[in-house]
CSV table of C-alpha atoms in Angstrom, one decimal:
chain,number,residue,atom,x,y,z
L,27,GLY,CA,58.5,-109.5,-24.4
L,28,ALA,CA,55.2,-111.5,-24.6
L,29,VAL,CA,55.6,-112.7,-28.2
L,30,VAL,CA,53.4,-115.4,-29.7
L,31,SER,CA,54.1,-117.1,-32.9
L,32,GLN,CA,52.0,-119.3,-35.2
L,33,HIS,CA,53.0,-121.8,-37.8
L,34,PRO,CA,52.2,-121.9,-40.7
L,35,SER,CA,51.2,-118.4,-41.6
L,36,ARG,CA,49.3,-119.7,-44.6
L,37,VAL,CA,48.2,-123.2,-45.7
L,38,ILE,CA,46.2,-124.6,-48.5
L,39,CYS,CA,44.9,-128.1,-48.3
L,40,LYS,CA,42.4,-130.3,-50.1
L,41,SER,CA,39.0,-131.3,-48.8
L,42,GLY,CA,39.1,-134.2,-46.5
L,43,THR,CA,42.7,-133.7,-45.3
L,44,SER,CA,43.8,-132.6,-41.9
L,45,VAL,CA,45.8,-129.5,-41.0
L,46,LYS,CA,47.8,-128.8,-37.9
L,47,ILE,CA,48.4,-125.2,-36.7
L,48,GLU,CA,51.0,-124.5,-34.0
L,49,CYS,CA,50.8,-121.7,-31.5
L,50,ARG,CA,53.9,-120.9,-29.4
L,51,SER,CA,54.6,-118.4,-26.6
L,52,LEU,CA,58.2,-117.5,-27.2
L,53,ASP,CA,59.3,-115.7,-24.1
L,54,PHE,CA,56.8,-116.7,-21.4
L,55,GLN,CA,55.0,-119.7,-20.2
L,56,ALA,CA,51.3,-120.0,-20.8
L,57,THR,CA,49.1,-122.5,-19.0
L,58,THR,CA,46.2,-121.2,-21.0
L,59,MET,CA,45.9,-120.4,-24.7
L,60,PHE,CA,42.9,-119.5,-26.8
L,61,TRP,CA,41.9,-120.2,-30.3
L,62,TYR,CA,39.9,-117.8,-32.4
L,63,ARG,CA,38.4,-118.0,-35.9
L,64,GLN,CA,37.8,-115.0,-38.0
L,65,PHE,CA,35.8,-115.0,-41.3
L,66,PRO,CA,36.3,-112.2,-43.8
L,67,LYS,CA,35.0,-108.9,-42.6
L,68,GLN,CA,33.8,-110.3,-39.3
L,69,SER,CA,34.9,-110.2,-35.8
L,70,LEU,CA,37.0,-112.8,-33.9
L,71,MET,CA,35.0,-115.7,-32.5
L,72,LEU,CA,36.4,-117.7,-29.6
L,73,MET,CA,36.5,-121.3,-30.5
L,74,ALA,CA,38.1,-122.9,-27.5
L,75,THR,CA,40.3,-122.5,-24.4
L,76,SER,CA,43.4,-124.7,-24.4
L,77,ASN,CA,44.7,-125.7,-21.0
L,78,GLU,CA,48.1,-127.2,-20.5
L,79,GLY,CA,47.9,-130.7,-19.3
L,80,SER,CA,44.1,-131.1,-19.5
L,81,LYS,CA,41.3,-131.1,-22.1
L,82,ALA,CA,40.4,-128.1,-24.0
L,83,THR,CA,37.1,-126.3,-23.3
L,84,TYR,CA,35.1,-125.6,-26.4
L,85,GLU,CA,32.6,-122.9,-27.0
L,86,GLN,CA,29.1,-123.7,-27.9
L,87,GLY,CA,28.7,-124.8,-31.5
L,88,VAL,CA,32.3,-125.7,-32.0
L,89,GLU,CA,32.8,-129.4,-32.8
L,90,LYS,CA,35.5,-130.8,-30.6
L,91,ASP,CA,36.1,-133.8,-32.8
L,92,LYS,CA,36.7,-131.6,-35.8
L,93,PHE,CA,38.9,-129.1,-34.1
L,94,LEU,CA,41.4,-131.1,-32.0
L,95,ILE,CA,43.4,-129.1,-29.5
L,96,ASN,CA,46.5,-130.3,-27.7
L,97,HIS,CA,48.3,-128.2,-25.2
L,98,ALA,CA,51.3,-130.4,-24.6
L,99,SER,CA,53.6,-127.9,-22.9
L,100,LEU,CA,53.7,-124.5,-21.3
L,101,THR,CA,54.7,-122.9,-24.6
L,102,LEU,CA,52.9,-124.9,-27.3
L,103,SER,CA,49.3,-125.4,-28.2
L,104,THR,CA,48.2,-127.1,-31.5
L,105,LEU,CA,44.9,-126.9,-33.4
L,106,THR,CA,44.2,-129.7,-35.9
L,107,VAL,CA,41.4,-129.2,-38.3
L,108,THR,CA,40.3,-132.7,-39.2
L,109,SER,CA,38.7,-133.6,-42.5
L,110,ALA,CA,38.7,-130.1,-43.6
L,111,HIS,CA,36.0,-128.7,-45.9
L,112,PRO,CA,35.9,-125.4,-47.8
L,113,GLU,CA,33.7,-123.9,-45.1
L,114,ASP,CA,36.6,-124.3,-42.7
L,115,SER,CA,38.5,-121.8,-44.7
L,116,SER,CA,39.2,-118.9,-42.4
L,117,PHE,CA,41.8,-116.9,-40.5
L,118,TYR,CA,42.8,-118.7,-37.3
L,119,ILE,CA,44.4,-116.7,-34.5
L,120,CYS,CA,45.7,-118.0,-31.2
L,121,SER,CA,46.5,-116.1,-28.1
L,122,ALA,CA,48.5,-116.9,-25.0
L,123,GLU,CA,47.6,-115.7,-21.5
L,124,GLN,CA,50.3,-114.2,-19.4
L,125,VAL,CA,49.3,-114.7,-15.8
L,126,SER,CA,52.1,-112.4,-14.5
L,127,ASN,CA,50.5,-109.5,-16.4
L,128,SER,CA,47.0,-109.5,-15.2
L,129,TYR,CA,46.0,-112.5,-17.4
L,130,GLU,CA,46.4,-110.3,-20.5
L,131,GLN,CA,46.3,-112.3,-23.8
L,132,TYR,CA,48.9,-111.8,-26.4
L,133,PHE,CA,47.9,-112.7,-29.9
L,134,GLY,CA,49.8,-114.6,-32.6
L,135,PRO,CA,50.1,-113.4,-36.2
L,136,GLY,CA,47.3,-115.7,-37.4
L,137,THR,CA,47.1,-118.6,-39.9
L,138,ARG,CA,45.2,-118.3,-43.1
L,139,LEU,CA,43.6,-121.6,-44.0
L,140,THR,CA,42.2,-122.3,-47.5
L,141,VAL,CA,40.5,-125.6,-48.2
L,142,THR,CA,40.1,-126.4,-51.9
A,7,GLU,CA,25.7,-114.3,-22.2
A,8,LEU,CA,28.1,-111.4,-22.6
A,9,LYS,CA,27.5,-109.3,-25.7
A,10,VAL,CA,29.8,-106.6,-27.0
A,11,GLU,CA,28.6,-104.1,-29.5
A,12,GLN,CA,30.4,-101.4,-31.3
A,13,ASN,CA,29.2,-98.4,-33.2
A,14,PRO,CA,29.5,-97.3,-35.8
A,15,LEU,CA,30.3,-100.4,-37.8
A,16,PHE,CA,31.7,-98.4,-40.6
A,17,LEU,CA,33.2,-94.9,-40.4
A,18,SER,CA,34.5,-92.8,-43.3
A,19,MET,CA,36.0,-89.6,-42.2
A,20,GLN,CA,38.1,-86.8,-43.6
A,21,GLU,CA,41.7,-86.2,-42.5
A,22,GLY,CA,41.9,-83.7,-39.6
A,23,LYS,CA,38.5,-84.5,-38.2
A,24,ASN,CA,37.7,-86.0,-34.8
A,25,TYR,CA,35.4,-88.9,-34.1
A,26,THR,CA,34.5,-91.4,-31.4
A,27,ILE,CA,33.9,-95.1,-31.6
A,28,TYR,CA,31.7,-96.6,-28.9
A,29,CYS,CA,31.9,-100.1,-27.3
A,30,ASN,CA,29.0,-101.2,-25.2
A,31,TYR,CA,28.9,-104.5,-23.3
A,32,SER,CA,26.1,-106.3,-21.6
A,33,THR,CA,27.4,-107.7,-18.3
A,34,THR,CA,29.8,-106.7,-15.5
A,35,SER,CA,33.4,-106.5,-16.5
A,36,ASP,CA,36.3,-104.2,-15.5
A,37,ARG,CA,38.8,-105.2,-18.1
A,38,LEU,CA,38.6,-103.9,-21.6
A,39,TYR,CA,41.0,-104.0,-24.5
A,40,TRP,CA,41.3,-102.1,-27.8
A,41,TYR,CA,43.0,-103.5,-30.8
A,42,ARG,CA,43.7,-102.5,-34.4
A,43,GLN,CA,43.7,-104.9,-37.3
A,44,ASP,CA,45.0,-104.2,-40.7
A,45,PRO,CA,43.8,-106.2,-43.7
A,46,GLY,CA,45.2,-109.7,-43.7
A,47,LYS,CA,47.0,-109.2,-40.4
A,48,SER,CA,46.4,-110.2,-36.8
A,49,LEU,CA,45.7,-107.9,-33.9
A,50,GLU,CA,47.8,-105.0,-32.6
A,51,SER,CA,47.2,-104.1,-29.0
A,52,LEU,CA,46.3,-100.4,-28.5
A,53,PHE,CA,45.0,-100.0,-25.0
A,54,VAL,CA,44.5,-102.1,-21.9
A,55,LEU,CA,41.9,-100.6,-19.5
A,56,LEU,CA,41.7,-102.3,-16.2
A,57,SER,CA,39.5,-100.1,-14.0
A,58,ASN,CA,36.6,-97.8,-13.9
A,59,GLY,CA,37.5,-94.3,-15.1
A,60,ALA,CA,40.7,-95.5,-16.8
A,61,VAL,CA,41.8,-93.2,-19.6
A,62,LYS,CA,44.8,-93.9,-21.8
A,63,GLN,CA,46.2,-91.9,-24.7
A,64,GLU,CA,48.7,-92.7,-27.4
A,65,GLY,CA,49.2,-90.3,-30.2
A,66,ARG,CA,45.9,-89.4,-31.9
A,67,LEU,CA,44.0,-92.1,-30.0
A,68,MET,CA,42.5,-91.9,-26.6
A,69,ALA,CA,40.5,-94.7,-24.8
A,70,SER,CA,38.3,-94.5,-21.7
A,71,LEU,CA,36.3,-97.0,-19.7
A,72,ASP,CA,33.1,-96.4,-17.7
A,73,THR,CA,32.3,-99.8,-16.0
A,74,LYS,CA,29.1,-98.5,-14.5
A,75,ALA,CA,27.7,-97.5,-17.9
A,76,ARG,CA,29.4,-100.6,-19.4
A,77,LEU,CA,30.8,-98.4,-22.0
A,78,SER,CA,34.2,-97.7,-23.5
A,79,THR,CA,35.1,-95.0,-26.1
A,80,LEU,CA,38.0,-94.7,-28.5
A,81,HIS,CA,38.4,-91.1,-29.5
A,82,ILE,CA,40.3,-90.2,-32.7
A,83,THR,CA,41.8,-86.7,-32.8
A,84,ALA,CA,42.7,-85.1,-36.1
A,85,ALA,CA,42.6,-88.3,-38.1
A,86,VAL,CA,45.3,-89.2,-40.6
A,87,HIS,CA,45.2,-91.7,-43.4
A,88,ASP,CA,47.5,-94.1,-41.5
A,89,LEU,CA,44.7,-94.7,-38.9
A,90,SER,CA,42.6,-96.5,-41.6
A,91,ALA,CA,42.1,-100.0,-40.2
A,92,THR,CA,39.5,-102.0,-38.3
A,93,TYR,CA,39.2,-101.4,-34.6
A,94,PHE,CA,38.0,-104.0,-32.1
A,95,CYS,CA,37.2,-103.7,-28.5
A,96,ALA,CA,37.3,-106.9,-26.4
A,97,VAL,CA,35.8,-107.4,-23.0
A,98,ASP,CA,37.1,-109.9,-20.4
A,99,ALA,CA,34.1,-111.9,-19.3
A,100,SER,CA,34.2,-111.6,-15.6
A,101,GLY,CA,35.7,-114.5,-13.8
A,102,THR,CA,36.7,-116.4,-16.9
A,103,TYR,CA,39.5,-114.4,-18.5
A,104,LYS,CA,37.9,-115.1,-21.9
A,105,TYR,CA,37.8,-112.2,-24.3
A,106,ILE,CA,34.6,-111.5,-26.1
A,107,PHE,CA,35.2,-109.3,-29.1
A,108,GLY,CA,33.0,-106.5,-30.3
A,109,THR,CA,31.7,-106.3,-33.8
A,110,GLY,CA,34.5,-104.1,-35.1
A,111,THR,CA,34.5,-100.7,-36.6
A,112,ARG,CA,36.0,-100.3,-40.0
A,113,LEU,CA,37.6,-96.9,-40.3
A,114,LYS,CA,38.6,-95.2,-43.5
A,115,VAL,CA,40.3,-91.9,-43.3
A,116,LEU,CA,40.1,-90.0,-46.6
A,117,ALA,CA,43.0,-87.8,-47.6
């Protein structure tokens, strides 16, 4: 159990376009999901907390207008990178929190974004 | 602000040797997680430590948590090449359920 999927796994887009990444909890409901970004050879940095039915909470330094988060249901959160630039190229990983298991987070397989 | 540091950052070791990776954190927390990450992949959960004194073992890896010292260790016994990966600890920032990740330890086991 506790499987989280992400789609797409890889995406290449041109500068100035927007890209949407989906995060789904497949076998449990998640009122809270998290979005992380990981640059090459670095650690994971929490970008935002996605709350079902309410606005996301962004970490300091993360532009909410650039990284739009929508948590429309108990199994789906989306991250839209708007007006992408090459410096947004990164590995984006989501996680879903399972309340019934001590709030442990389960991580998705990640999405590799390359902006050309 | 919660800070999580790991050391060493890089570790190259011979097969069959033992070594310990350390994870120190700066504020109170009693939940700590260890993950493995292979190149180009996401995180694989290794251990969940939820109380002071917790010790868990799986194969050649053993993790422990000392919440008073704000320290967790990941001990590798008789390393094998397949353990080569990057290892992260993550601390649950008390009261928030957010994870703050350590800097990571890149382990290379030489055959």
